[in-house]
PDB file of C-alpha atoms in Angstrom:
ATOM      1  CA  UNK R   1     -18.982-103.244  17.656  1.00 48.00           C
ATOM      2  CA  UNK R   2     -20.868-106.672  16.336  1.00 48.00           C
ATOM      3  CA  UNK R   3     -19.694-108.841  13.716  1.00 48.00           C
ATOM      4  CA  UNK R   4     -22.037-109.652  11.391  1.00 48.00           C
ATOM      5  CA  UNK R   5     -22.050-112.335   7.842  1.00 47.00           C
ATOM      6  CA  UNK R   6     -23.035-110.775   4.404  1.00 48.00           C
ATOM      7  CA  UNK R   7     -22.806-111.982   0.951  1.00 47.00           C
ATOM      8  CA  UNK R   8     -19.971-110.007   0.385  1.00 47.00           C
ATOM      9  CA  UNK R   9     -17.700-110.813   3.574  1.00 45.00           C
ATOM     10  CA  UNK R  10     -17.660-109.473   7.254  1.00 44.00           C
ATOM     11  CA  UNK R  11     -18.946-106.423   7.827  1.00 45.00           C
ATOM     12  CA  UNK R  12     -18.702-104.302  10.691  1.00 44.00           C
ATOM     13  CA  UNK R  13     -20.950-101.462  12.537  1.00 44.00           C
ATOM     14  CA  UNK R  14     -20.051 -98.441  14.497  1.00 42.00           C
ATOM     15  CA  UNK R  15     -22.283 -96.882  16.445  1.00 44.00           C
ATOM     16  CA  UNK R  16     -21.584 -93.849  18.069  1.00 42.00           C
ATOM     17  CA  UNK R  17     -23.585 -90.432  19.481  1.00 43.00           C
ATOM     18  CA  UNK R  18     -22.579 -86.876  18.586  1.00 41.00           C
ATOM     19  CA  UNK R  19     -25.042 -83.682  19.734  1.00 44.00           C
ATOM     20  CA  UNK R  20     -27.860 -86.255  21.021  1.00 42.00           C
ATOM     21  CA  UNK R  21     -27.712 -87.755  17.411  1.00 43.00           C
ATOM     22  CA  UNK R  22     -27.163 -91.017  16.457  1.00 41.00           C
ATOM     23  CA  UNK R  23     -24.915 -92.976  13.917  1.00 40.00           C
ATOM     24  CA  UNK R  24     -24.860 -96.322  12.600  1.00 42.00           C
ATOM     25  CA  UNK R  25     -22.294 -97.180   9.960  1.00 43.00           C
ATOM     26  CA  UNK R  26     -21.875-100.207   8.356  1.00 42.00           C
ATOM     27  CA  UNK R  27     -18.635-101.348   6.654  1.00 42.00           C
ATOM     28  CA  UNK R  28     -17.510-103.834   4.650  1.00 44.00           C
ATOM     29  CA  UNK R  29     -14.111-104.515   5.639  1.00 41.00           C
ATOM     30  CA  UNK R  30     -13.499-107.039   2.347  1.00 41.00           C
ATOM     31  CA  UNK R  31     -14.936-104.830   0.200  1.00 42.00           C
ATOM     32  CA  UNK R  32     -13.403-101.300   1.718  1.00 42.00           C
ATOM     33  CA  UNK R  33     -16.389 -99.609   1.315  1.00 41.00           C
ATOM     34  CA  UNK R  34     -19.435 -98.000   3.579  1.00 42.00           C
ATOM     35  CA  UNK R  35     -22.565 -99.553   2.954  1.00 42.00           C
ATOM     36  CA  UNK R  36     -24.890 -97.635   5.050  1.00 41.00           C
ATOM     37  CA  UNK R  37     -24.795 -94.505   6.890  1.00 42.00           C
ATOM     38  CA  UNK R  38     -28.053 -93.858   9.274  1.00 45.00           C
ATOM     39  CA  UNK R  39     -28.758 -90.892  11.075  1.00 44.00           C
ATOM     40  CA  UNK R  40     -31.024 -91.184  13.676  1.00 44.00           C
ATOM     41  CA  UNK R  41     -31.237 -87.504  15.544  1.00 47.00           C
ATOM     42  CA  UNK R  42     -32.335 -87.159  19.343  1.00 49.00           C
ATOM     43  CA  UNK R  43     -35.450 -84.685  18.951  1.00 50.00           C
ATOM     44  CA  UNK R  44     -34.871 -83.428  22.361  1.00 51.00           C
ATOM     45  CA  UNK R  45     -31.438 -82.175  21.754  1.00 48.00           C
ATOM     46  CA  UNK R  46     -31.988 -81.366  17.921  1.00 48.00           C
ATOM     47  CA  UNK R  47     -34.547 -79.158  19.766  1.00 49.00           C
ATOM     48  CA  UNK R  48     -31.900 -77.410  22.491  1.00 47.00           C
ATOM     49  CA  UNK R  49     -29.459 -77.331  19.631  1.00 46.00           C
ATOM     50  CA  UNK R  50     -31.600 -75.117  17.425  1.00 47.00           C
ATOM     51  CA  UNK R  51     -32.773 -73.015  20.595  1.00 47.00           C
ATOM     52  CA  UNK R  52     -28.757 -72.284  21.262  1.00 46.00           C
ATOM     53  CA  UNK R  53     -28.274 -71.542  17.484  1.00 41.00           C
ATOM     54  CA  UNK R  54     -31.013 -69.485  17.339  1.00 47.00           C
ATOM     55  CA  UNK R  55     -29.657 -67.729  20.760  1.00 49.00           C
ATOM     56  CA  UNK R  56     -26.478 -67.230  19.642  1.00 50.00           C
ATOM     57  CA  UNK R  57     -27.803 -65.605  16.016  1.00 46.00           C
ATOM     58  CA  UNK R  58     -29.768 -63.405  18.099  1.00 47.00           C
ATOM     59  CA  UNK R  59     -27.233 -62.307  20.065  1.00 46.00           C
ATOM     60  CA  UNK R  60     -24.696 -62.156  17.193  1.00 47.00           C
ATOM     61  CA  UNK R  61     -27.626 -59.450  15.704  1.00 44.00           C
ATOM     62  CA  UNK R  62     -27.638 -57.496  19.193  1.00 42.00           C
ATOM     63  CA  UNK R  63     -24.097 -57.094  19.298  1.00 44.00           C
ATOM     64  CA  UNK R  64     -23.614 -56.225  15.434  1.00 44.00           C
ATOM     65  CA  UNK R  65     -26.734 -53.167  16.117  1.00 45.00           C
ATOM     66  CA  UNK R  66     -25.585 -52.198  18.787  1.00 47.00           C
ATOM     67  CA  UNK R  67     -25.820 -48.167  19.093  1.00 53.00           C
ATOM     68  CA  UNK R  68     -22.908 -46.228  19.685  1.00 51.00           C
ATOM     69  CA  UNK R  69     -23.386 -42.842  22.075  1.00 55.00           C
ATOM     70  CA  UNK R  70     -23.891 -40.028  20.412  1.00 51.00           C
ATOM     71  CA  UNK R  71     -21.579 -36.946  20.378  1.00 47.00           C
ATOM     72  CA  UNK R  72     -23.955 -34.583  23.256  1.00 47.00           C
ATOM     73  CA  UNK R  73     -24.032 -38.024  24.826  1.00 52.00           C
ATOM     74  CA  UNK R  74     -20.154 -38.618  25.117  1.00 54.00           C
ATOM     75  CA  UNK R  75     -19.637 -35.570  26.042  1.00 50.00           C
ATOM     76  CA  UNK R  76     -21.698 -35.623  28.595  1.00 50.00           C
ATOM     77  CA  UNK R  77     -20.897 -38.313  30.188  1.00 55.00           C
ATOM     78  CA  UNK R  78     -16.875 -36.968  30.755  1.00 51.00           C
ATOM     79  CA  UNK R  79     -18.310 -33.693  32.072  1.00 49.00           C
ATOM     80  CA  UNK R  80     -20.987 -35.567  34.286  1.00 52.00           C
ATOM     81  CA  UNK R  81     -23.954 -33.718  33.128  1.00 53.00           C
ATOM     82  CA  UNK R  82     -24.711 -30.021  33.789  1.00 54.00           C
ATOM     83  CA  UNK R  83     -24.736 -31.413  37.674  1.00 63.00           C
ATOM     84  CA  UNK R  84     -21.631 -32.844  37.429  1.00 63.00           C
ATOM     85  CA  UNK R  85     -20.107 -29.220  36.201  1.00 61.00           C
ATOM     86  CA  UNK R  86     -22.123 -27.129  39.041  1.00 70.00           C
ATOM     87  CA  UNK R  87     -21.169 -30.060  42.005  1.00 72.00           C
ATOM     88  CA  UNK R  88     -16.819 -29.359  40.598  1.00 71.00           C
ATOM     89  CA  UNK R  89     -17.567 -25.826  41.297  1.00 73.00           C
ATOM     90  CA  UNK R  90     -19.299 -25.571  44.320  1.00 81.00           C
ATOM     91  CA  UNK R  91     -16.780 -26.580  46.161  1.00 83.00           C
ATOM     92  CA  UNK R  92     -14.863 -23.821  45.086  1.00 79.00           C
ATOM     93  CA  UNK R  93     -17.009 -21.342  45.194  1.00 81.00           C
ATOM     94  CA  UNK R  94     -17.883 -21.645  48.904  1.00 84.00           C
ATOM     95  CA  UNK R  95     -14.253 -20.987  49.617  1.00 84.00           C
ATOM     96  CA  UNK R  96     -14.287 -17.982  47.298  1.00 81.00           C
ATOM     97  CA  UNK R  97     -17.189 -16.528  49.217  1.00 84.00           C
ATOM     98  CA  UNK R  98     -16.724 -18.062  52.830  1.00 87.00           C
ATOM     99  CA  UNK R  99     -12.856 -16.701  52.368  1.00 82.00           C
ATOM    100  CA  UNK R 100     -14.047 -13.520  52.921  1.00 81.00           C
ATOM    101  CA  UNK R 101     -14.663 -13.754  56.550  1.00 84.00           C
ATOM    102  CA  UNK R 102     -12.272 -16.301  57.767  1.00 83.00           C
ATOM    103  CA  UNK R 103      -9.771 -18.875  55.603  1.00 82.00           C
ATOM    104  CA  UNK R 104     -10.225 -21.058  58.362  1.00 86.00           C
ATOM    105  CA  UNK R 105     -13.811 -21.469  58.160  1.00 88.00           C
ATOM    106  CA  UNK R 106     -13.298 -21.352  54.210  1.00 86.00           C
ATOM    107  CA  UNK R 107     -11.050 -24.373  54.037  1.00 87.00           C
ATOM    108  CA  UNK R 108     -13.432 -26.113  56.390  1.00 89.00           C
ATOM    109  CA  UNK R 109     -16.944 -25.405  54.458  1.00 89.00           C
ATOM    110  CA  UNK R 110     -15.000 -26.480  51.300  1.00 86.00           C
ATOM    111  CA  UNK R 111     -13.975 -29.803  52.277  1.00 86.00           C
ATOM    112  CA  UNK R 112     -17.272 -30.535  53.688  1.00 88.00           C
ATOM    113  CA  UNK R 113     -19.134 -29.232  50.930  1.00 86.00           C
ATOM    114  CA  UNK R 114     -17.103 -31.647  48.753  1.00 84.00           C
ATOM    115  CA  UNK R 115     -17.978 -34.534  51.197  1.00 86.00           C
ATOM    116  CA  UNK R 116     -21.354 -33.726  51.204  1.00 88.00           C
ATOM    117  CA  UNK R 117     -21.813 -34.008  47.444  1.00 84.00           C
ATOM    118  CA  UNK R 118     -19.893 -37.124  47.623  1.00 82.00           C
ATOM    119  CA  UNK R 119     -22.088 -38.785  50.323  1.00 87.00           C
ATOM    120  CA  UNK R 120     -25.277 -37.735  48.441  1.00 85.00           C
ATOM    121  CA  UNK R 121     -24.452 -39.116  45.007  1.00 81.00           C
ATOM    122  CA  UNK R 122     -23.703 -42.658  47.202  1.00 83.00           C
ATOM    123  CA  UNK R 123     -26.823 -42.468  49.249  1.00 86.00           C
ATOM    124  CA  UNK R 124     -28.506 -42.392  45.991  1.00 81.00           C
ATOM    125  CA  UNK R 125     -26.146 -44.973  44.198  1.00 80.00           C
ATOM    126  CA  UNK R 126     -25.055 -42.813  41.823  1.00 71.00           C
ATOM    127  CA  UNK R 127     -21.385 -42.043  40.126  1.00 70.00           C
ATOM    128  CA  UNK R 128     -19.294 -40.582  42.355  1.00 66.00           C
ATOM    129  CA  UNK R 129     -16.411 -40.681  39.968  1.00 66.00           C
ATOM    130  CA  UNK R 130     -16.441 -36.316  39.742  1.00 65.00           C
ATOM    131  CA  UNK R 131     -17.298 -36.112  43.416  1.00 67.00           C
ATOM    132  CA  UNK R 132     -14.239 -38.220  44.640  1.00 71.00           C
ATOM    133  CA  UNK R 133     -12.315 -35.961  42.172  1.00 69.00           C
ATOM    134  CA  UNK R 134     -13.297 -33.080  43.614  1.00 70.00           C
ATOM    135  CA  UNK R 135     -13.143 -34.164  47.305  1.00 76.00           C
ATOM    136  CA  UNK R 136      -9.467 -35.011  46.478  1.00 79.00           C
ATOM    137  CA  UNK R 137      -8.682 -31.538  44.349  1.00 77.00           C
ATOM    138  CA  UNK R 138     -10.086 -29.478  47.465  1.00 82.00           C
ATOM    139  CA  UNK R 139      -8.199 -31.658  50.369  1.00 85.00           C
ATOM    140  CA  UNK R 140      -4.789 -30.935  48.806  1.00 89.00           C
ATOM    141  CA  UNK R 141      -5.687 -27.119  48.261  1.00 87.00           C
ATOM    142  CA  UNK R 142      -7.008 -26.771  52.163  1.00 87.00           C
ATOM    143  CA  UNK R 143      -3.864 -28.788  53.524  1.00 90.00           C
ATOM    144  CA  UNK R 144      -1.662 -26.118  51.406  1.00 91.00           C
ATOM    145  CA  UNK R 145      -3.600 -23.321  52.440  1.00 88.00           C
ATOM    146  CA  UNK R 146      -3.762 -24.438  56.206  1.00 88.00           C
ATOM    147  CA  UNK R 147       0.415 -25.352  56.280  1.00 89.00           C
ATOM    148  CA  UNK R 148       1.131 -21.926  55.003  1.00 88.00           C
ATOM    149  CA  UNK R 149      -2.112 -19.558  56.530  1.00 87.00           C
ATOM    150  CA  UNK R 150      -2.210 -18.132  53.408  1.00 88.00           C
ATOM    151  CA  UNK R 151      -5.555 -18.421  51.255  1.00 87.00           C
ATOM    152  CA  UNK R 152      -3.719 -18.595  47.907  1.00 90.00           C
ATOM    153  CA  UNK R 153      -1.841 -21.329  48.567  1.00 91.00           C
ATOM    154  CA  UNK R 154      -5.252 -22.956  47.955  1.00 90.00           C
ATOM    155  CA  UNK R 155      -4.534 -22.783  44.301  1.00 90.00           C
ATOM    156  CA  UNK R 156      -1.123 -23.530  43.972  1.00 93.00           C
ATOM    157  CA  UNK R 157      -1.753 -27.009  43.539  1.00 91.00           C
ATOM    158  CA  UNK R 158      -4.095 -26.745  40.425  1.00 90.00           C
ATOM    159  CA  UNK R 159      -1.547 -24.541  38.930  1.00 94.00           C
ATOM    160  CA  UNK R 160       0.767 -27.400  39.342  1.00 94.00           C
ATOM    161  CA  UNK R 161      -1.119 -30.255  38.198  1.00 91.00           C
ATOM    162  CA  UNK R 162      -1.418 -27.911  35.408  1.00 93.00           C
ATOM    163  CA  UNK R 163       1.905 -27.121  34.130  1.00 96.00           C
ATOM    164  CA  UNK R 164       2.678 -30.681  34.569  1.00 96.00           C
ATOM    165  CA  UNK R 165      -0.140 -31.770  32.179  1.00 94.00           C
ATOM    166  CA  UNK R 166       0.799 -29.589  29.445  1.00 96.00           C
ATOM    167  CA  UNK R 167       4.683 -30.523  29.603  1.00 97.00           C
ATOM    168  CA  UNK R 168       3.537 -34.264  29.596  1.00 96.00           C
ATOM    169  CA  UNK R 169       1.522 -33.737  26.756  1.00 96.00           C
ATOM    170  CA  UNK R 170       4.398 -32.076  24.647  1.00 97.00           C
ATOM    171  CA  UNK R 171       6.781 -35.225  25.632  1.00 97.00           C
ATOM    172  CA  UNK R 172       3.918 -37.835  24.426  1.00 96.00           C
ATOM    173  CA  UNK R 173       3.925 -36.539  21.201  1.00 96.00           C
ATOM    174  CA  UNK R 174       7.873 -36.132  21.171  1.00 96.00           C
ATOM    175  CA  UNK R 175       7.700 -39.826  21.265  1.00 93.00           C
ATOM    176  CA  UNK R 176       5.328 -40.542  18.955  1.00 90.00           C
ATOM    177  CA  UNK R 177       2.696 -41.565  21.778  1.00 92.00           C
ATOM    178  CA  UNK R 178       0.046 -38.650  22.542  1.00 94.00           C
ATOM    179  CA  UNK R 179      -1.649 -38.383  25.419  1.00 92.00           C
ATOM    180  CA  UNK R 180      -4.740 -37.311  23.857  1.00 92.00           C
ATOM    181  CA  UNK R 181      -5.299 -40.752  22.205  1.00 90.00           C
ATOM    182  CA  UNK R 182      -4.668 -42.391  24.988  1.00 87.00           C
ATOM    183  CA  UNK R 183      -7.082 -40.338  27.151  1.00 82.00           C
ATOM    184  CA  UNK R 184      -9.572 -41.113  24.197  1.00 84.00           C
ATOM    185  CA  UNK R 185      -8.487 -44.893  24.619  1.00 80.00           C
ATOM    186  CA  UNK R 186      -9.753 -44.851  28.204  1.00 74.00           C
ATOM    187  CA  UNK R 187     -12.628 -42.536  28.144  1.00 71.00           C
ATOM    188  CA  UNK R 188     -14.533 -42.904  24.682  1.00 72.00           C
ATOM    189  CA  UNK R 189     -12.582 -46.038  22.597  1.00 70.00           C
ATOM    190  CA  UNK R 190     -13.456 -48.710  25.680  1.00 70.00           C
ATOM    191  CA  UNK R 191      -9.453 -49.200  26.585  1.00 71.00           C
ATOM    192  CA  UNK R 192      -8.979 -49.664  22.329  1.00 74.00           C
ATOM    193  CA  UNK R 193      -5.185 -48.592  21.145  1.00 78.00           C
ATOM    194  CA  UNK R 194      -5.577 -49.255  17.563  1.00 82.00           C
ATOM    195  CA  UNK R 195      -5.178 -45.773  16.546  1.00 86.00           C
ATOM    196  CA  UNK R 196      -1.806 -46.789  17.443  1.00 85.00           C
ATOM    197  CA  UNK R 197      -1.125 -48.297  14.242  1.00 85.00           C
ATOM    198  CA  UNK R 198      -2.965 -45.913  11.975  1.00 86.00           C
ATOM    199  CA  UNK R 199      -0.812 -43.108  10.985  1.00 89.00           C
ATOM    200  CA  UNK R 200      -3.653 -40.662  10.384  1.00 89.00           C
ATOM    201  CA  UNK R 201      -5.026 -41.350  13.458  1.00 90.00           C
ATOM    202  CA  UNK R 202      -1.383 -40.676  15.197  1.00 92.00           C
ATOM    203  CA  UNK R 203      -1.043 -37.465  13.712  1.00 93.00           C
ATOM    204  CA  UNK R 204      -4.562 -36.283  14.737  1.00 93.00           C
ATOM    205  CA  UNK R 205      -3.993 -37.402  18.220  1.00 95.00           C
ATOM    206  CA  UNK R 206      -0.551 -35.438  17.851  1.00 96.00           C
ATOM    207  CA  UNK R 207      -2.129 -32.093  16.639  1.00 96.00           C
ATOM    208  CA  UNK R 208      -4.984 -32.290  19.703  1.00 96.00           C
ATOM    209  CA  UNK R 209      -2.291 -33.210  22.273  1.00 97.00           C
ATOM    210  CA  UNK R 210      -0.472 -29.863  21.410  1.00 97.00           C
ATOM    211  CA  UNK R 211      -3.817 -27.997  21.443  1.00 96.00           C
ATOM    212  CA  UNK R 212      -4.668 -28.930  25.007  1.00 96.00           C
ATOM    213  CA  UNK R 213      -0.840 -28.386  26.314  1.00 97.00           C
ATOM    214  CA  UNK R 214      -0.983 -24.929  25.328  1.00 96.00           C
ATOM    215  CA  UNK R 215      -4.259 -24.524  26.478  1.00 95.00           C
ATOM    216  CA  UNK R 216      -3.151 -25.968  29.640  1.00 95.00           C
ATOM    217  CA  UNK R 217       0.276 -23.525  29.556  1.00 96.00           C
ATOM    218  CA  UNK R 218      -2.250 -20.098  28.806  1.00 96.00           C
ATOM    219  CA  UNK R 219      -3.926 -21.009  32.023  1.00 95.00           C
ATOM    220  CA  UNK R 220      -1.068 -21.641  34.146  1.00 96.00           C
ATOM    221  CA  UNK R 221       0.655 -18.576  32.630  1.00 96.00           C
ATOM    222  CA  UNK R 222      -2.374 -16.630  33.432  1.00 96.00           C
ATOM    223  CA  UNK R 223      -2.780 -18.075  37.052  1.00 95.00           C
ATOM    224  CA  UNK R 224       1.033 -17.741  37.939  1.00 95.00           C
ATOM    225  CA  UNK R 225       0.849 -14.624  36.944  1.00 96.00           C
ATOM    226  CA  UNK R 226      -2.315 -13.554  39.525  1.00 94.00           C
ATOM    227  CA  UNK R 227      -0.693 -15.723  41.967  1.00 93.00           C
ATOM    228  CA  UNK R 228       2.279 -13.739  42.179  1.00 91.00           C
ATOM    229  CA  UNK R 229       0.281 -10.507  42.376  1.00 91.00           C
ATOM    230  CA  UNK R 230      -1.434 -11.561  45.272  1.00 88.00           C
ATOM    231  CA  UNK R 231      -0.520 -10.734  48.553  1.00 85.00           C
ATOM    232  CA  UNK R 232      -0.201 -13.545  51.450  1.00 81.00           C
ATOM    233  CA  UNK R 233      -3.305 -11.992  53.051  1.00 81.00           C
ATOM    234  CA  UNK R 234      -5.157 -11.596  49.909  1.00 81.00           C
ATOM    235  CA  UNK R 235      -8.257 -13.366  50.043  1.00 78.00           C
ATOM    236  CA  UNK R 236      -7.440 -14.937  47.031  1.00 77.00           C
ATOM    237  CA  UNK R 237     -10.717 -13.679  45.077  1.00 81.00           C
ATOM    238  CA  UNK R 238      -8.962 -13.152  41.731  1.00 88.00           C
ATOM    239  CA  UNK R 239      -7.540 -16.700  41.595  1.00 89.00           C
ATOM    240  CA  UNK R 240     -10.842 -18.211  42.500  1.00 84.00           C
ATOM    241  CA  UNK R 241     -12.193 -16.727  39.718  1.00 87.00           C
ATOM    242  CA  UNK R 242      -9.691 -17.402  37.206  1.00 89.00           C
ATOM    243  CA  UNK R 243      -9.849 -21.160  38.665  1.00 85.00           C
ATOM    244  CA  UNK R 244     -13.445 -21.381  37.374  1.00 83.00           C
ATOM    245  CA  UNK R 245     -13.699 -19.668  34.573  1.00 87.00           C
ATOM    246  CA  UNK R 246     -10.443 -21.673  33.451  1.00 88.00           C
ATOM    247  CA  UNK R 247     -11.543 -24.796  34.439  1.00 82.00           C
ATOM    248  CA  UNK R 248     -14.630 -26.909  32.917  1.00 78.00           C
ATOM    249  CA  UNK R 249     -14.950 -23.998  29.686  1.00 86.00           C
ATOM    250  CA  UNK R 250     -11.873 -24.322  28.430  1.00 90.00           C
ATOM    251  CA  UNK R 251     -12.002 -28.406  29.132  1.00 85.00           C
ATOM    252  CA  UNK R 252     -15.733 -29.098  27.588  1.00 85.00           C
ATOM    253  CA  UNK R 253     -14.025 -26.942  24.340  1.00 91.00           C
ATOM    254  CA  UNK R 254     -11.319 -28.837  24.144  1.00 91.00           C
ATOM    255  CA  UNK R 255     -13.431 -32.246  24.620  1.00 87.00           C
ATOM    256  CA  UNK R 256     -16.088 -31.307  21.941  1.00 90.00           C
ATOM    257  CA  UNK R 257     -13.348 -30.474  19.656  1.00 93.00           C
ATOM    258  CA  UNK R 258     -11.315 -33.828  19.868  1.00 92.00           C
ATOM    259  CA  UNK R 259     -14.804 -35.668  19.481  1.00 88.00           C
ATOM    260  CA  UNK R 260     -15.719 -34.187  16.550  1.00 92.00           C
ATOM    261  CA  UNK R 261     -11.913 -34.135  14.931  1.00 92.00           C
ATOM    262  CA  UNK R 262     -11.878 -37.573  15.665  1.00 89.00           C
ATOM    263  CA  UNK R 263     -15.556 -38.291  14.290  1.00 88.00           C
ATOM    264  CA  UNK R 264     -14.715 -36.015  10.976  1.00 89.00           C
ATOM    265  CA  UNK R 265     -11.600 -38.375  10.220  1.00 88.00           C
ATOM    266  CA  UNK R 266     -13.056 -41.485  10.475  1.00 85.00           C
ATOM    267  CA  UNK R 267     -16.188 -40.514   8.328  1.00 85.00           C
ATOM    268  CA  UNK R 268     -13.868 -39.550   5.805  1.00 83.00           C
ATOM    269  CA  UNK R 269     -12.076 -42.831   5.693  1.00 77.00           C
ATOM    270  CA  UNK R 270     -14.505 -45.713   6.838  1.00 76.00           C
ATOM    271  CA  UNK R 271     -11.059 -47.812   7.445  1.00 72.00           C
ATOM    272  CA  UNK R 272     -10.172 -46.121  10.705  1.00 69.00           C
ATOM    273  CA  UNK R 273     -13.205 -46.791  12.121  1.00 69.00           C
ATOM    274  CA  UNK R 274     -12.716 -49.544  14.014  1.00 63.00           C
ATOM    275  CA  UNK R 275      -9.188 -47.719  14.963  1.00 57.00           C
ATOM    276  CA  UNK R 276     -11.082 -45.396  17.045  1.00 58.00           C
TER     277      UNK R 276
END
C-alpha cells in the first residue's frame, strides 16, 4: 500500500491478484470514493482458466447425455448373457447325468465343473460374479448330499433359500419396505432409494414383491412336493429337472416384468424419473 498526494487529499492503492489477474484500486480516503479500478489479467492463466471452464462445460454435457442401458441390455446384464444362463446350469446338469452312475462321482464332477467355469472367466478377466454364485450354490448342495449319502439332499438347500425368499418378501412389504425395490436399488437404480419417498413407486415395488414371493412359494411347493416323493436312493432325476426348469425361466420373467412395470410408470409420470 503507497501513499500518494492528489488535489483532492490522500489517496490510497490496493493492489492485489485473484485467478492470475491483477487489480489496482485507487481510493480517495477524503473524498470516500474509488477513483480508478484497473484490471490487468495474466494471459497465461486467463488462458488455463478458460481451458478448465471449457473442461468442465464439456464434461457437464457428457454427464447430462449420458445413455442409459437399454431394457435387453439390463436384463442382460442380471442374467449374465445367454453364457451366464448355460454356465448356472451346467453345473447342475452334470450331477443330473453323472448321478446316474455314482453320487459320489456326481457331487465331485459338479463342484469341479463349477470351479472350472470360475477359473476360466478369471483367466480371461472376466465377471465372475454368476460363477462364484454358482460355485457356492453347488458346494452347499454336495456337502448336504455327501453328510446324508443321499442324492436329493442335493436340493434341499435351494428349496430352502427358496421358501425363505418368498416369506421375506411378504414381510418387506408388511412394512412398507419391498424387497423388490430394493433389489432394483442395487442392481438397476446404481444404490438410488428415492422410490422410497414416492408413493407410486412404493406401491409398484409392493405389487412386484408379492408377484415374485408367490412365484418363489409355487416352486418350493412344487419341489417339496417331488422331494418328498423321492426315495433316499432315488437318483434324484425329477428334482434336477424341476431345479432347472424352475430356476433362470421363471427368474428372467419375473426380471423383464419388473423392468418394464417400472419403465411404464415412470413414462407415464416424467416426475418419478429420477425416483427410479
Amino acid at each position: 500500500m503507497t501513499d500518494d498526494s492528489t488535489p483532492h487529499g490522500r489517496a490510497e492503492t490496493f493492489r492485489s491478484a485473484f485467478d492470475g489477474a491483477a487489480f489496482e484500486l485507487s481510493i480517495d480516503t477524503e473524498a470516500s470514493a474509488v477513483e480508478t479500478l484497473k484490471v490487468a489479467p495474466d494471459n497465461d492463466a486467463a488462458t488455463a482458466s478458460t481451458a478448465a471452464l471449457t473442461s468442465g462445460s464439456a464434461a457437464g454435457h457428457k454427464s447430462s447425455t449420458e445413455v442409459l442401458p437399454t431394457f435387453s441390455e439390463q436384463l442382460a446384464e442380471q442374467l449374465g448373457g445367454v453364457r451366464g444362463v448355460l454356465e448356472s446350469s451346467i453345473p447342475i446338469a452334470v450331477f443330473i447325468i453323472v448321478n446316474f452312475w455314482s453320487l459320489r462321482a456326481a457331487m465331485i464332477v459338479s463342484i469341479a465343473s463349477a470351479l472350472l467355469i470360475a477359473v476360466i472367466r478369471l483367466l480371461h478377466r472376466q465377471t465372475i460374479r454368476h460363477a462364484v454364485n454358482g460355485v457356492f450354490g453347488v458346494a452347499i448342495g454336495v456337502a448336504f448330499a455327501w453328510k446324508t449319502g443321499s442324492a436329493k439332499d442335493f436340493y434341499l438347500p435351494g428349496i430352502i433359500l427358496s421358501a425363505v425368499y418368498g416369506l421375506a418378501m411378504i414381510a418387506s412389504v408388511l412394512v412398507r419396505r419391498p424387497l423388490v425395490g430394493w433389489i432394483w436399488s442395487l442392481l438397476i437404480a446404481g444404490g438410488s432409494t428415492r422410490w422410497q419417498q414416492q408413493p407410486p413407486m412404493v406401491r409398484l415395488f409392493s405389487r412386484l414383491t408379492l408377484l415374485w414371493a408367490g412365484t418363489y412359494l409355487v416352486k418350493v411347493g412344487i419341489q417339496t412336493w417331488l422331494f418328498g416323493n423321492t426315495g433316499a436312493h432315488d437318483p434324484g432325476t425329477a428334482l434336477g429337472i424341476a431345479r432347472l426348469a424352475l430356476g433362470y425361466p421363471p427368474y428372467a420373467l419375473l426380471l423383464a416384468l419388473t423392468v418394464w412395470s417400472v419403465r411404464r410408470l415412470t413414462a407415464s409420470d416424467p416426475s418419478l424419473a429420477d425416483a427410479s
